[in-house]
Tab-separated table of C-alpha atoms in Angstrom:
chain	number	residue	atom	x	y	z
A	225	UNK	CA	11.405	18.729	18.186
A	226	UNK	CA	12.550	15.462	16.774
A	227	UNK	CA	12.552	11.892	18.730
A	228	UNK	CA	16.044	11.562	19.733
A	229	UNK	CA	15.773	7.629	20.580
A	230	UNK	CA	13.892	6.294	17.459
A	231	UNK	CA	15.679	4.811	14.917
A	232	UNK	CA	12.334	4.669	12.352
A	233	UNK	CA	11.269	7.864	13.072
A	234	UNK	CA	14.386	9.069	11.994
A	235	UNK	CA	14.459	6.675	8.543
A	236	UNK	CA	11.099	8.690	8.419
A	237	UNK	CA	11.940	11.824	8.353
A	238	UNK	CA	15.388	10.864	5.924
A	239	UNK	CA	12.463	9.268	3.240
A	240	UNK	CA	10.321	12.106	3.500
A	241	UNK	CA	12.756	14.742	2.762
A	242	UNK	CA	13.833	12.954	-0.275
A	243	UNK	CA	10.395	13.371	-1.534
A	244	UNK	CA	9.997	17.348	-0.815
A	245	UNK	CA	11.910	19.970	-2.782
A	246	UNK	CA	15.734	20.244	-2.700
A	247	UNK	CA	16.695	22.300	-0.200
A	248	UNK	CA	19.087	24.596	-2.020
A	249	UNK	CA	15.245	25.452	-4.534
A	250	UNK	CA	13.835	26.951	-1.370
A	251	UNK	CA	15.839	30.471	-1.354
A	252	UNK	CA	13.725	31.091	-4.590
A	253	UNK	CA	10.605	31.266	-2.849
A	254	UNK	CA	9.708	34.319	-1.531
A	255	UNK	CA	7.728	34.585	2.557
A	256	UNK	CA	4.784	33.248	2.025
A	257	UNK	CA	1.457	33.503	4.041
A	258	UNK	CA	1.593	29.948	5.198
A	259	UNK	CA	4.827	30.425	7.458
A	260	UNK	CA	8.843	31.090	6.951
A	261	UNK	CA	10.922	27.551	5.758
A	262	UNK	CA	11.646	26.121	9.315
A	263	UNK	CA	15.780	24.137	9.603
A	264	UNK	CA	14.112	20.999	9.291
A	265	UNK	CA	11.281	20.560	6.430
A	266	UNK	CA	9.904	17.218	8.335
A	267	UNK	CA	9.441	17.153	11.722
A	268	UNK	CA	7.573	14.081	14.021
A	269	UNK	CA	6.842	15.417	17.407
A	270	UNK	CA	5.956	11.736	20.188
A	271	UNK	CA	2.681	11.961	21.795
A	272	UNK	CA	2.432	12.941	25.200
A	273	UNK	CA	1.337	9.853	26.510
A	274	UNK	CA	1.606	6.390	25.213
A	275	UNK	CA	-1.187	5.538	22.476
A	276	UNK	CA	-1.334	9.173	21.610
A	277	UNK	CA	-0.571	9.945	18.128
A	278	UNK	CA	2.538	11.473	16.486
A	279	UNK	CA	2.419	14.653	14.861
A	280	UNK	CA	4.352	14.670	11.466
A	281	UNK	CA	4.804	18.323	10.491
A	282	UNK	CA	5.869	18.660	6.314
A	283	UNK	CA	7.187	22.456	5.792
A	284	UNK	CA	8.274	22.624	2.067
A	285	UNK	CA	8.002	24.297	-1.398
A	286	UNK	CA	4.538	22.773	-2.994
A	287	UNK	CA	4.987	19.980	-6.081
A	288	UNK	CA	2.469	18.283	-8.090
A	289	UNK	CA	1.297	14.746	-6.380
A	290	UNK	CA	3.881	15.857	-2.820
A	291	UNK	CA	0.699	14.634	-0.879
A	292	UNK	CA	0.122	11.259	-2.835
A	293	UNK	CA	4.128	11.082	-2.193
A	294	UNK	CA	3.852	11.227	1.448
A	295	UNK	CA	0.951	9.529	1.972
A	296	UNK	CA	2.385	6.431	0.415
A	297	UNK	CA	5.860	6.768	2.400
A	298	UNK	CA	3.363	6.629	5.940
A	299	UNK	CA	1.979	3.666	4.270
A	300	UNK	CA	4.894	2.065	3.757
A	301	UNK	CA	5.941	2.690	7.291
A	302	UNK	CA	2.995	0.609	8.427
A	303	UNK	CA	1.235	3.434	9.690
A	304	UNK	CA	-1.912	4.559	10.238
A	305	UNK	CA	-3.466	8.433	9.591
A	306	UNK	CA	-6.020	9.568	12.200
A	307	UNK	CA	-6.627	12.612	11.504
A	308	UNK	CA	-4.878	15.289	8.847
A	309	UNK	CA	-4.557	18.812	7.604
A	310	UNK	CA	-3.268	19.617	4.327
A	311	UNK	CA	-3.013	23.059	3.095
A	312	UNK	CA	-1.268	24.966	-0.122
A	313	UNK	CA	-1.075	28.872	-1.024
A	314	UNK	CA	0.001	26.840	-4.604
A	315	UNK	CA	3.732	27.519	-3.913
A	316	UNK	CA	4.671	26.811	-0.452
A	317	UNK	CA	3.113	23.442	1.275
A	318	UNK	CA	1.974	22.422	5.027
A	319	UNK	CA	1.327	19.645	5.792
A	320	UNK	CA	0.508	17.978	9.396
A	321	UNK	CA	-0.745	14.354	9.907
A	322	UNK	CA	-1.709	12.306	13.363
A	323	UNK	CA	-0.289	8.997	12.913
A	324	UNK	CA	-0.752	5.801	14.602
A	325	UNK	CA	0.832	1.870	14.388
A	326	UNK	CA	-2.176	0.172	12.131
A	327	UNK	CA	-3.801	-2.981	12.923
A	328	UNK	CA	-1.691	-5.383	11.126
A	329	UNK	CA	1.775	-3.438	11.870
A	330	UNK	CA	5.146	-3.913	10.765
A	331	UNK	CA	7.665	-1.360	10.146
A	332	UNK	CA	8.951	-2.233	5.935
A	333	UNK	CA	10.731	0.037	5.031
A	334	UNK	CA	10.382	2.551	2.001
A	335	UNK	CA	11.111	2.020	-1.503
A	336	UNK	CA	14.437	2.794	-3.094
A	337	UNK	CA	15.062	4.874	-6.085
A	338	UNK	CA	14.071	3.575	-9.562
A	339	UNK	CA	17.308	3.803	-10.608
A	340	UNK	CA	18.555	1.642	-8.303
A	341	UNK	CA	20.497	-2.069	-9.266
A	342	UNK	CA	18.097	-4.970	-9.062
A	343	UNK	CA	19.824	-8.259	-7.923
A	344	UNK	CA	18.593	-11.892	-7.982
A	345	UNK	CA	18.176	-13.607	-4.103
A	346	UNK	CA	18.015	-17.541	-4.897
A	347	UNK	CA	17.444	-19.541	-2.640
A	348	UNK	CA	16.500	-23.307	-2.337
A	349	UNK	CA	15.461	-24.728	0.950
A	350	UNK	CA	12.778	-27.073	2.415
A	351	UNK	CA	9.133	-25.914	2.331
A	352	UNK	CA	6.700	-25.317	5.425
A	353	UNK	CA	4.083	-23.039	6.832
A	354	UNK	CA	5.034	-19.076	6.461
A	355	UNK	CA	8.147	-19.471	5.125
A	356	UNK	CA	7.163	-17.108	2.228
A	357	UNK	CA	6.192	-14.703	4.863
A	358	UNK	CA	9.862	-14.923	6.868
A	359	UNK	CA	11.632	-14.363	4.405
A	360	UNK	CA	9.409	-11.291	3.285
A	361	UNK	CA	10.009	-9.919	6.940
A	362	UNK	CA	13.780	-10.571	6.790
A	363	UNK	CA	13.778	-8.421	3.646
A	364	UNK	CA	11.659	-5.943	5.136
A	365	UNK	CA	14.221	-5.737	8.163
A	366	UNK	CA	17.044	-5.284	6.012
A	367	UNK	CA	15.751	-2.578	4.088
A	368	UNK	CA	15.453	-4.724	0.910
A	369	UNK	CA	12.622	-4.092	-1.369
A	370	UNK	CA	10.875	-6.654	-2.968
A	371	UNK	CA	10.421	-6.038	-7.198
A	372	UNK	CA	9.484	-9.286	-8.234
A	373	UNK	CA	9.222	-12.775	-7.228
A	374	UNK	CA	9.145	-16.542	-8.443
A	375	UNK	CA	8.704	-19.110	-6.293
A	376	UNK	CA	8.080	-23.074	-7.325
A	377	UNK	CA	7.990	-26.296	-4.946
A	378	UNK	CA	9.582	-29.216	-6.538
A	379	UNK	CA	8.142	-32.849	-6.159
A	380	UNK	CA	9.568	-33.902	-3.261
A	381	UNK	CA	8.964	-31.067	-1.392
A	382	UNK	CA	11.473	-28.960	-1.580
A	383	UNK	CA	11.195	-24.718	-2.665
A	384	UNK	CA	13.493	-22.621	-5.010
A	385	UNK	CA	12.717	-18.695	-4.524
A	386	UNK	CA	13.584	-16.201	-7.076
A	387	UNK	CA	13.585	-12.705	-5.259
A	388	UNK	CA	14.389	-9.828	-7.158
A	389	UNK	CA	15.426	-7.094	-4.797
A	390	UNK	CA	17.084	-3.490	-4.706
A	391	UNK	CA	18.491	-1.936	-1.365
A	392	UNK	CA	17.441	0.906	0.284
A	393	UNK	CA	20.315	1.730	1.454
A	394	UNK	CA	22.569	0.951	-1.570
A	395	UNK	CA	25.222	-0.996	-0.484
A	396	UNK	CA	24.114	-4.520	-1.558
A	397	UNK	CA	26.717	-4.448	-4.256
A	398	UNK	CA	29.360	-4.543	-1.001
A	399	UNK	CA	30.626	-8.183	-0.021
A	400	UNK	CA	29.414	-7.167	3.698
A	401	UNK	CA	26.224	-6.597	2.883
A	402	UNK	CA	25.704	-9.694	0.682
A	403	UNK	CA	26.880	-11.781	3.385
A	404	UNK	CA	24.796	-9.745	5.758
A	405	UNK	CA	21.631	-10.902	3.482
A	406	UNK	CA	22.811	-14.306	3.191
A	407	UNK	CA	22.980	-14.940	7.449
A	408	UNK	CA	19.899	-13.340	8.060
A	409	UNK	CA	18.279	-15.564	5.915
A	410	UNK	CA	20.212	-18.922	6.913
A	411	UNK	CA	19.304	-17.801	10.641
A	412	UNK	CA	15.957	-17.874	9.832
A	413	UNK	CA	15.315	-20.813	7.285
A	414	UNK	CA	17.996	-22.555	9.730
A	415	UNK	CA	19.087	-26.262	8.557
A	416	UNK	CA	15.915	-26.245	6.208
A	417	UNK	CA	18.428	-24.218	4.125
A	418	UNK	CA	20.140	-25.738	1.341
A	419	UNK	CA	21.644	-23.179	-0.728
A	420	UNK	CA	21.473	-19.539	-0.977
A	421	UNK	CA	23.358	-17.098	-3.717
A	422	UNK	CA	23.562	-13.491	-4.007
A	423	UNK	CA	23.767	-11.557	-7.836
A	424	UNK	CA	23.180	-9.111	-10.216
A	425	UNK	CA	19.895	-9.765	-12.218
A	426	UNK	CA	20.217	-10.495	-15.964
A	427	UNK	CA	17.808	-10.783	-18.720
A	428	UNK	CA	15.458	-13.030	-16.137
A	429	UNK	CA	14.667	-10.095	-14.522
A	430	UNK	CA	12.772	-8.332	-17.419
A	431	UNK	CA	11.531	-12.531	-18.649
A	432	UNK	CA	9.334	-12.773	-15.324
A	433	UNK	CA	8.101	-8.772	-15.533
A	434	UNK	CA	4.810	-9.823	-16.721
A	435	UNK	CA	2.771	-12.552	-15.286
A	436	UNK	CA	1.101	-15.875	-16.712
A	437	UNK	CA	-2.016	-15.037	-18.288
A	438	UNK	CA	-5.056	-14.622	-17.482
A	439	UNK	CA	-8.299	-16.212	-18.458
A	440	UNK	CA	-11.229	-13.653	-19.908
A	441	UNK	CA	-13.380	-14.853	-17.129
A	442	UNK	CA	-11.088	-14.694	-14.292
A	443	UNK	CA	-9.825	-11.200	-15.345
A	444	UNK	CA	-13.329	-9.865	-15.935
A	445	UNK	CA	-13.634	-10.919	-12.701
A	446	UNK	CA	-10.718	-9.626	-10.917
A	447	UNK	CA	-10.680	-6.223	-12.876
A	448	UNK	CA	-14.188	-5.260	-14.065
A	449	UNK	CA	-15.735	-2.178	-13.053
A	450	UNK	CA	-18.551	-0.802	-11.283
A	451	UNK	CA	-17.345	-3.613	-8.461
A	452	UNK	CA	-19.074	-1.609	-6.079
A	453	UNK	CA	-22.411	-2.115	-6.819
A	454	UNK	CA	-22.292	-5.410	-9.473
A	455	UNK	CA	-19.965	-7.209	-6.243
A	456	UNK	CA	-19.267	-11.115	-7.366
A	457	UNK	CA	-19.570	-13.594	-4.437
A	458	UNK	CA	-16.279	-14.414	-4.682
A	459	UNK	CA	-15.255	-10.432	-4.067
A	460	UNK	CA	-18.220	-10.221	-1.526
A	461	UNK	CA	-17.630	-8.395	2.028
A	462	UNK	CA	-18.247	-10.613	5.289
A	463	UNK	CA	-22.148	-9.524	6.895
A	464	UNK	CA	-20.479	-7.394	9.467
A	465	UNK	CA	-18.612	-5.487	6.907
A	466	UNK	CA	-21.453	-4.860	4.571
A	467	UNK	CA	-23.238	-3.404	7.641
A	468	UNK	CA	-20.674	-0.341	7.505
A	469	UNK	CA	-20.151	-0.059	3.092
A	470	UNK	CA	-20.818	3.216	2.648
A	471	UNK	CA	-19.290	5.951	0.356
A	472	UNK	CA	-20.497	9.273	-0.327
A	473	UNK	CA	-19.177	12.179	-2.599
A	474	UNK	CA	-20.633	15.396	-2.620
A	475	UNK	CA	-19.176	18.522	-4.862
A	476	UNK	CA	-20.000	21.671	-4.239
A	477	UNK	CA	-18.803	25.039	-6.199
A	478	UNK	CA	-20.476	27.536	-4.250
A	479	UNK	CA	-18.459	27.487	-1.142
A	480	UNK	CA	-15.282	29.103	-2.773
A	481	UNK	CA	-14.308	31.821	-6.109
A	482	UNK	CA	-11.694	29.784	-7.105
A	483	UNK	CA	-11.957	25.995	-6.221
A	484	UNK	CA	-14.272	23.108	-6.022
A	485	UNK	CA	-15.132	21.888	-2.427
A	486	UNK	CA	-15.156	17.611	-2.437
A	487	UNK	CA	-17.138	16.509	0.718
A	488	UNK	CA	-16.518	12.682	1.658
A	489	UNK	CA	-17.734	10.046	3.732
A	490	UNK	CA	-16.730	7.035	3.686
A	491	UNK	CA	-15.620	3.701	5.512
A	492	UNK	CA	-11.645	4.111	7.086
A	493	UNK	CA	-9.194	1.529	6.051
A	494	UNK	CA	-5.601	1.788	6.256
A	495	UNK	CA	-4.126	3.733	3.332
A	496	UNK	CA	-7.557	5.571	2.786
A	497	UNK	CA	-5.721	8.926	2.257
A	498	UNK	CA	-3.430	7.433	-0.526
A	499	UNK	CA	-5.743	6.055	-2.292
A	500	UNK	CA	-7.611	9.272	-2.180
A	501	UNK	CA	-4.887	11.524	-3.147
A	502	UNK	CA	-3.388	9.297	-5.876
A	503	UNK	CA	-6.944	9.180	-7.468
A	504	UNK	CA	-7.112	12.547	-7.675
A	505	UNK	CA	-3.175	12.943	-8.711
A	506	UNK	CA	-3.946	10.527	-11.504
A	507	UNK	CA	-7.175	12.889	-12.600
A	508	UNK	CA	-4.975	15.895	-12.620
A	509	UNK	CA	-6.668	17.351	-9.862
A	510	UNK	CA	-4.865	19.576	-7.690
A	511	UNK	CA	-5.623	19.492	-3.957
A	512	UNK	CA	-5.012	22.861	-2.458
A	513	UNK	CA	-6.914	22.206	1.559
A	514	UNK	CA	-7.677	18.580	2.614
A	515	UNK	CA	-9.012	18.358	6.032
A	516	UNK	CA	-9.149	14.541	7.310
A	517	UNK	CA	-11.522	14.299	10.336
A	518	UNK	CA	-11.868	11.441	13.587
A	519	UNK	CA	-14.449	9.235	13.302
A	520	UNK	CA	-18.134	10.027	13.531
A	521	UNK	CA	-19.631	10.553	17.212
A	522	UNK	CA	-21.172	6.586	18.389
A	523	UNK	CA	-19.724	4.858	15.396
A	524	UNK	CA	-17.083	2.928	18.031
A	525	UNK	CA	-20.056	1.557	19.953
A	526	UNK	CA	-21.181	0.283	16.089
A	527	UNK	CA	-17.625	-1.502	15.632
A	528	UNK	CA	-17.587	-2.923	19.442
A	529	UNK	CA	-20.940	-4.860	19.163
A	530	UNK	CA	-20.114	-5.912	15.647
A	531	UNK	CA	-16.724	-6.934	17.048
A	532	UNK	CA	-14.787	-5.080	14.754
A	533	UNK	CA	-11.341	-3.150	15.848
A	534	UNK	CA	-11.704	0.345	16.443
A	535	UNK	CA	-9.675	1.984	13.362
A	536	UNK	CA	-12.890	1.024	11.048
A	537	UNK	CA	-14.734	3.826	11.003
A	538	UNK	CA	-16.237	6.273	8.878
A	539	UNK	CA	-14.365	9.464	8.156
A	540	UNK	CA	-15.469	12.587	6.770
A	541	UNK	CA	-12.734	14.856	4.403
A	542	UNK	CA	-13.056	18.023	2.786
A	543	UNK	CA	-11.057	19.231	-0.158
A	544	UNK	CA	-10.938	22.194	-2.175
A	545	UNK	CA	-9.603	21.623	-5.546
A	546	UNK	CA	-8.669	22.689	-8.636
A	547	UNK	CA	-7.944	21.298	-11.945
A	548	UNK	CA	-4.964	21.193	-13.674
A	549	UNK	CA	-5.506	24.300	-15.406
A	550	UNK	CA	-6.741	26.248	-11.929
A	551	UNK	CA	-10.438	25.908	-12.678
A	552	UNK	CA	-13.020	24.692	-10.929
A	553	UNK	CA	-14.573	21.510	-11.915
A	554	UNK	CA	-17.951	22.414	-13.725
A	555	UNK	CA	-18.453	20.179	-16.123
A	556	UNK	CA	-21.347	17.560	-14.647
A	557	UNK	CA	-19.463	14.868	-17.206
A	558	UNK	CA	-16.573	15.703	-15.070
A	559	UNK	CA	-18.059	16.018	-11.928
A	560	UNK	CA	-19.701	12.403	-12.304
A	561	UNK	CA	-16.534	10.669	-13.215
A	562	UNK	CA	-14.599	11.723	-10.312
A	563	UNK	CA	-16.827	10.933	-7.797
A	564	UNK	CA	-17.866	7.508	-9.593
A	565	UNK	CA	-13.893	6.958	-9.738
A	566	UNK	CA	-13.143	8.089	-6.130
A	567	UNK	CA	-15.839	5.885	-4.512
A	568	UNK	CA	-14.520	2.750	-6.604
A	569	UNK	CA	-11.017	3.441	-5.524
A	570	UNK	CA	-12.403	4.223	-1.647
A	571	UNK	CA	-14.193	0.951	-1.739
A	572	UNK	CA	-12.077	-1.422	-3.718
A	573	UNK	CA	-8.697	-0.291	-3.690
A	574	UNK	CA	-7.653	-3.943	-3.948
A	575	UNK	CA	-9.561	-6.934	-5.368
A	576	UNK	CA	-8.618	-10.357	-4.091
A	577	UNK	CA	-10.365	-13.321	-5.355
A	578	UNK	CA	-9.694	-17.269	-4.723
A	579	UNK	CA	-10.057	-19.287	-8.223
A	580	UNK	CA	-9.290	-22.662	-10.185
A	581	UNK	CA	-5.995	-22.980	-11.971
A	582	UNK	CA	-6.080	-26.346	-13.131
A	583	UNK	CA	-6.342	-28.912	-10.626
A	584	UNK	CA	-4.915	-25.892	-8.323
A	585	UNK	CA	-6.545	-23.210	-5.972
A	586	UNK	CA	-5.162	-19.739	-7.057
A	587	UNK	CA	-5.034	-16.760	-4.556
A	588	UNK	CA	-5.227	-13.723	-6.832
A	589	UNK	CA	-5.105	-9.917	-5.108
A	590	UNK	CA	-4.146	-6.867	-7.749
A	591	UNK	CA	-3.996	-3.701	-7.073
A	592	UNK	CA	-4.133	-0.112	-9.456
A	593	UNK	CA	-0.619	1.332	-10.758
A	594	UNK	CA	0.056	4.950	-10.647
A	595	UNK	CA	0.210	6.461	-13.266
A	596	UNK	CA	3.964	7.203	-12.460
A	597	UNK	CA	4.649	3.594	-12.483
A	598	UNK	CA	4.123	2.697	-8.625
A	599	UNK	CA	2.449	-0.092	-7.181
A	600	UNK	CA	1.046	-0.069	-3.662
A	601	UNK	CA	3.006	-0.166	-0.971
A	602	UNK	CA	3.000	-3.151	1.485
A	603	UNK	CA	0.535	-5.870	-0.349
A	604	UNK	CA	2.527	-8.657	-0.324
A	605	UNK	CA	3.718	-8.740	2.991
A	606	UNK	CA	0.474	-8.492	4.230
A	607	UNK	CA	-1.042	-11.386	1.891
A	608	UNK	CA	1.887	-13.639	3.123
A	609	UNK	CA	0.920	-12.528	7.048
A	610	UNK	CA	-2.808	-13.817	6.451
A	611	UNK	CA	-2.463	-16.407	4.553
A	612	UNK	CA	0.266	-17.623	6.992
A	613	UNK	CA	-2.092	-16.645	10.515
A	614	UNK	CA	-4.456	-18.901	8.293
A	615	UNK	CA	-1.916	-22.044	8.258
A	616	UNK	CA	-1.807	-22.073	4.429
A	617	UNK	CA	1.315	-23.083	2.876
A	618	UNK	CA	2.314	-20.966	-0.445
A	619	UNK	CA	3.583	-23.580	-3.160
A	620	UNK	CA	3.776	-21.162	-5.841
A	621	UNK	CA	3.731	-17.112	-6.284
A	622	UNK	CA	4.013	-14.436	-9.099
A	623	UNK	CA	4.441	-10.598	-8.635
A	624	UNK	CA	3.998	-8.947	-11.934
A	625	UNK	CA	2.298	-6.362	-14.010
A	626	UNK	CA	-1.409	-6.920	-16.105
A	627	UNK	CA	-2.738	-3.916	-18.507
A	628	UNK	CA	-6.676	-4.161	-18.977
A	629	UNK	CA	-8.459	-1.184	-21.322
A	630	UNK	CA	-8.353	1.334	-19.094
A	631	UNK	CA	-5.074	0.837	-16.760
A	632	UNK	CA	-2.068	-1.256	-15.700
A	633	UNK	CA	-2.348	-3.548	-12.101
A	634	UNK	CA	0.044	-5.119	-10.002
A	635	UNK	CA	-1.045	-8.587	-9.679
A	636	UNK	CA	0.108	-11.075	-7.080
A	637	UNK	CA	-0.502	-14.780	-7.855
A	638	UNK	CA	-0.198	-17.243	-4.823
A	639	UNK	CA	-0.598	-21.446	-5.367
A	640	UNK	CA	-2.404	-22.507	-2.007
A	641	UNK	CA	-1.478	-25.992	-0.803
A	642	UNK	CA	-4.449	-28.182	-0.458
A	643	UNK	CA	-3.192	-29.986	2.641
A	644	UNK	CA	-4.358	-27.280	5.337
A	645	UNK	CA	-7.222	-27.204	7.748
A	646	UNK	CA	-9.551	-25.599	4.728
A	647	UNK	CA	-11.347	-27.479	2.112
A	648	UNK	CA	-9.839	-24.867	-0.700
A	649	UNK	CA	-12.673	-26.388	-3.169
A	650	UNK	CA	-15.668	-25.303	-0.839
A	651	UNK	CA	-17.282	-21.777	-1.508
A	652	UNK	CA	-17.479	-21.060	2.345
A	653	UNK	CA	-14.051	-21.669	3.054
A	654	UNK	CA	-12.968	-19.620	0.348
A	655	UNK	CA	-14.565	-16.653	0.897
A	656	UNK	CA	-13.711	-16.702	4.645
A	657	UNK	CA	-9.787	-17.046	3.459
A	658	UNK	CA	-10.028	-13.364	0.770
A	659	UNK	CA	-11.926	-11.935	3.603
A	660	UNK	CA	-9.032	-12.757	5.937
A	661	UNK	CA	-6.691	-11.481	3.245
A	662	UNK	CA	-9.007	-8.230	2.699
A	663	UNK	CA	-9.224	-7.458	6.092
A	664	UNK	CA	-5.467	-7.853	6.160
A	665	UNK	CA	-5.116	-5.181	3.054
A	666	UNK	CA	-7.393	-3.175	4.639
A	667	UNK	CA	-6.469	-2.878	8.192
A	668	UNK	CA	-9.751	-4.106	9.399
């Protein structure tokens, strides 16, 4: 049954049903073997205790990428997959996932619709440590998503923030909700407040799409492939961390007629299922049975004496697929490139690197696009949260879009302020501030 007394498990279930098949579409599917259409296509049942998972139960017509889709809204929601089952007959869709709060939790809410107005949040205030990060939150409360952002430090100390936003809920073209916005914010920034407007975005909003660029060196840094193995120092894991890098992808054809059985085992970190299912999403793969396991028997007594939390762990998934076409993968071209790609996207779904820019220290995370046009959920909340646990003020930061050869990246660009308890030109102190960030991204 659903919670009764839970307001975000019920914004849950609302986001998740936008995502599966219209309603009205199901009458043309005939009983399948998988199970009659229940009243209610998403369903989160509470654990029976306290720290016991909740069961989300998806009951729909089957669509190209619905498991990416979902797995990106529980994202989103800050939570955390322990164990799934997905399953397919290729027209009717189960799905049932244990989910969990994740190690660095806070409920944002979902993305809006694309089509949705953007407007301009301005606001100029005085600067100190996590304000970046407040205001994210206050946004994230509201159910305002974050498209793009611009935000400079004058001389004598003082910040102007560009936000360009779009609201969830679709009222934020209302007086009451403006003014909503507006007291949220002055209730947070307080007297450090100076001004704060509310509008439409113009022709700015498309001027700061794209980011400053990049030099070769920095980007062949950031975006090069084969990370895994060829890792820069900068993009290094901490010791303990390395201890537990491990990713292994194993087809096999002989297990099943008509599909392609991918065995993996690899490290957990939070969003591990998204990034597996948009991989294969953006390969044209289609996955017809995922099972998502626990973690391997004795690997918490691992994390405890390396003093890591317990969600790192490995996990172990099996998938039968099928390509696009309904074949089985064959090809040993094919076969090579997906598992090369998977393990690169299991490993480094997000590259975060600490560089010169000018006589400035430059925070630089990206992440991969979909292929659809999305960027990952969450990223720059969580980079704001680290960098403000660190006591790191942000002077200056970019969200925008960067193409290399092969694919287009979200790329966040953060100015560090050099008065902070870090020496942002020594090597050491660096690479303990993108491992803080990392861990952060990764829900280590």
């Amino acid at each position: 049954m659903r919670p009764t007394n839970s307001t975000a498990a019920s914004r849950l279930i609302f986001v998740i049903e936008r995502k599966v098949p219209a309603r009205k579409s199901w009458r043309n599917f005939p009983v399948s073997s998988m199970g009659l259409p229940s009243d209610d296509a998403v369903v989160i049942q509470k654990g029976k205790v306290s720290g016991d998972p909740h069961v989300i139960t998806v009951n729909c017509p089957d669509k190209t990428g619905l498991g990416c889709d979902i797995c990106r809204i529980i994202l989103e929601f800050g939570l955390y997959i322990a164990k799934g089952d997905i399953s397919t007959d290729g027209r009717w869709c189960y799905i049932v996932l244990w989910v969990v709060p994740s190690v660095w939790f806070h409920y944002c809410k979902p993305t809006c619709p694309p089509s949705s107005p953007v407007y301009l949040l301005k606001f100029f205030c005085l600067d100190r440590k996590g304000l970046l990060h407040d205001v994210t939150q206050v946004l994230c409360e509201l159910e305002l998503t974050i498209q793009r952002v611009k935000v400079t430090m004058t001389p004598d100390g003082r910040v102007l923030d560009l936000f360009f936003i779009t609201d969830n809920m679709e009222l934020l073209h209302t007086k009451q909700r403006q003014d909503e916005t507006c007291e949220q914010l002055h209730a947070v920034l307080g007297e450090s407040c100076i001004s704060c407007e509310l509008q439409l975005a113009g022709p700015e909003y498309e001027y700061n799409h794209g980011v400053s660029s990049l030099s070769p060196v920095v980007a062949e840094e950031l975006f090069r492939s084969e990370l895994s193995e060829k890792e820069s120092r900068s993009q290094a894991l901490s010791p303990d961390m390395t201890k537990l890098k491990k990713a292994n992808v194993i087809i096999d054809n002989s297990l099943s007629p008509a599909h392609t059985l991918l065995q993996i085992h690899c490290v957990n970190h939070k969003g591990l299922l998204y990034d597996i299912m948009r991989t294969l999403k953006d390969c044209n793969m289609q996955v017809c049975i995922c099972i998502l396991r626990h973690n391997c028997p004795g690997f918490l007594a691992l994390t405890r004496k390396i003093g890591l939390h317990s969600n790192i762990g490995y996990r172990d998934l099996d998938l039968f697929i099928q390509q696009k076409d309904g074949k089985k993968i064959v090809d040993p071209e094919k076969q090579s490139a997906l598992c090369s790609r998977l393990k690169e996207e299991m490993l480094h779904p997000l590259r975060a690197i600490i560089t010169d820019r000018g006589p400035d220290t430059e925070l630089l995370v990206a992440n991969p696009v979909e292929l659809c046009g999305k960027g990952r959920p969450r990223v720059f909340y969580d980079v704001t949260l680290a960098v403000k646990v660190l006591g790191i003020c942000i002077f200056s930061a970019e969200i925008g879009r960067y193409s290399t050869a092969d694919r287009e990246w979200e790329l966040y660009r953060f100015l560090l302020d050099e008065k902070c308890r870090f020496q942002l030109s020594n090597m050491v102190a660096r690479e303990h501030i993108v491992d803080r960030v990392r861990r952060a991204l990764m829900g280590w």
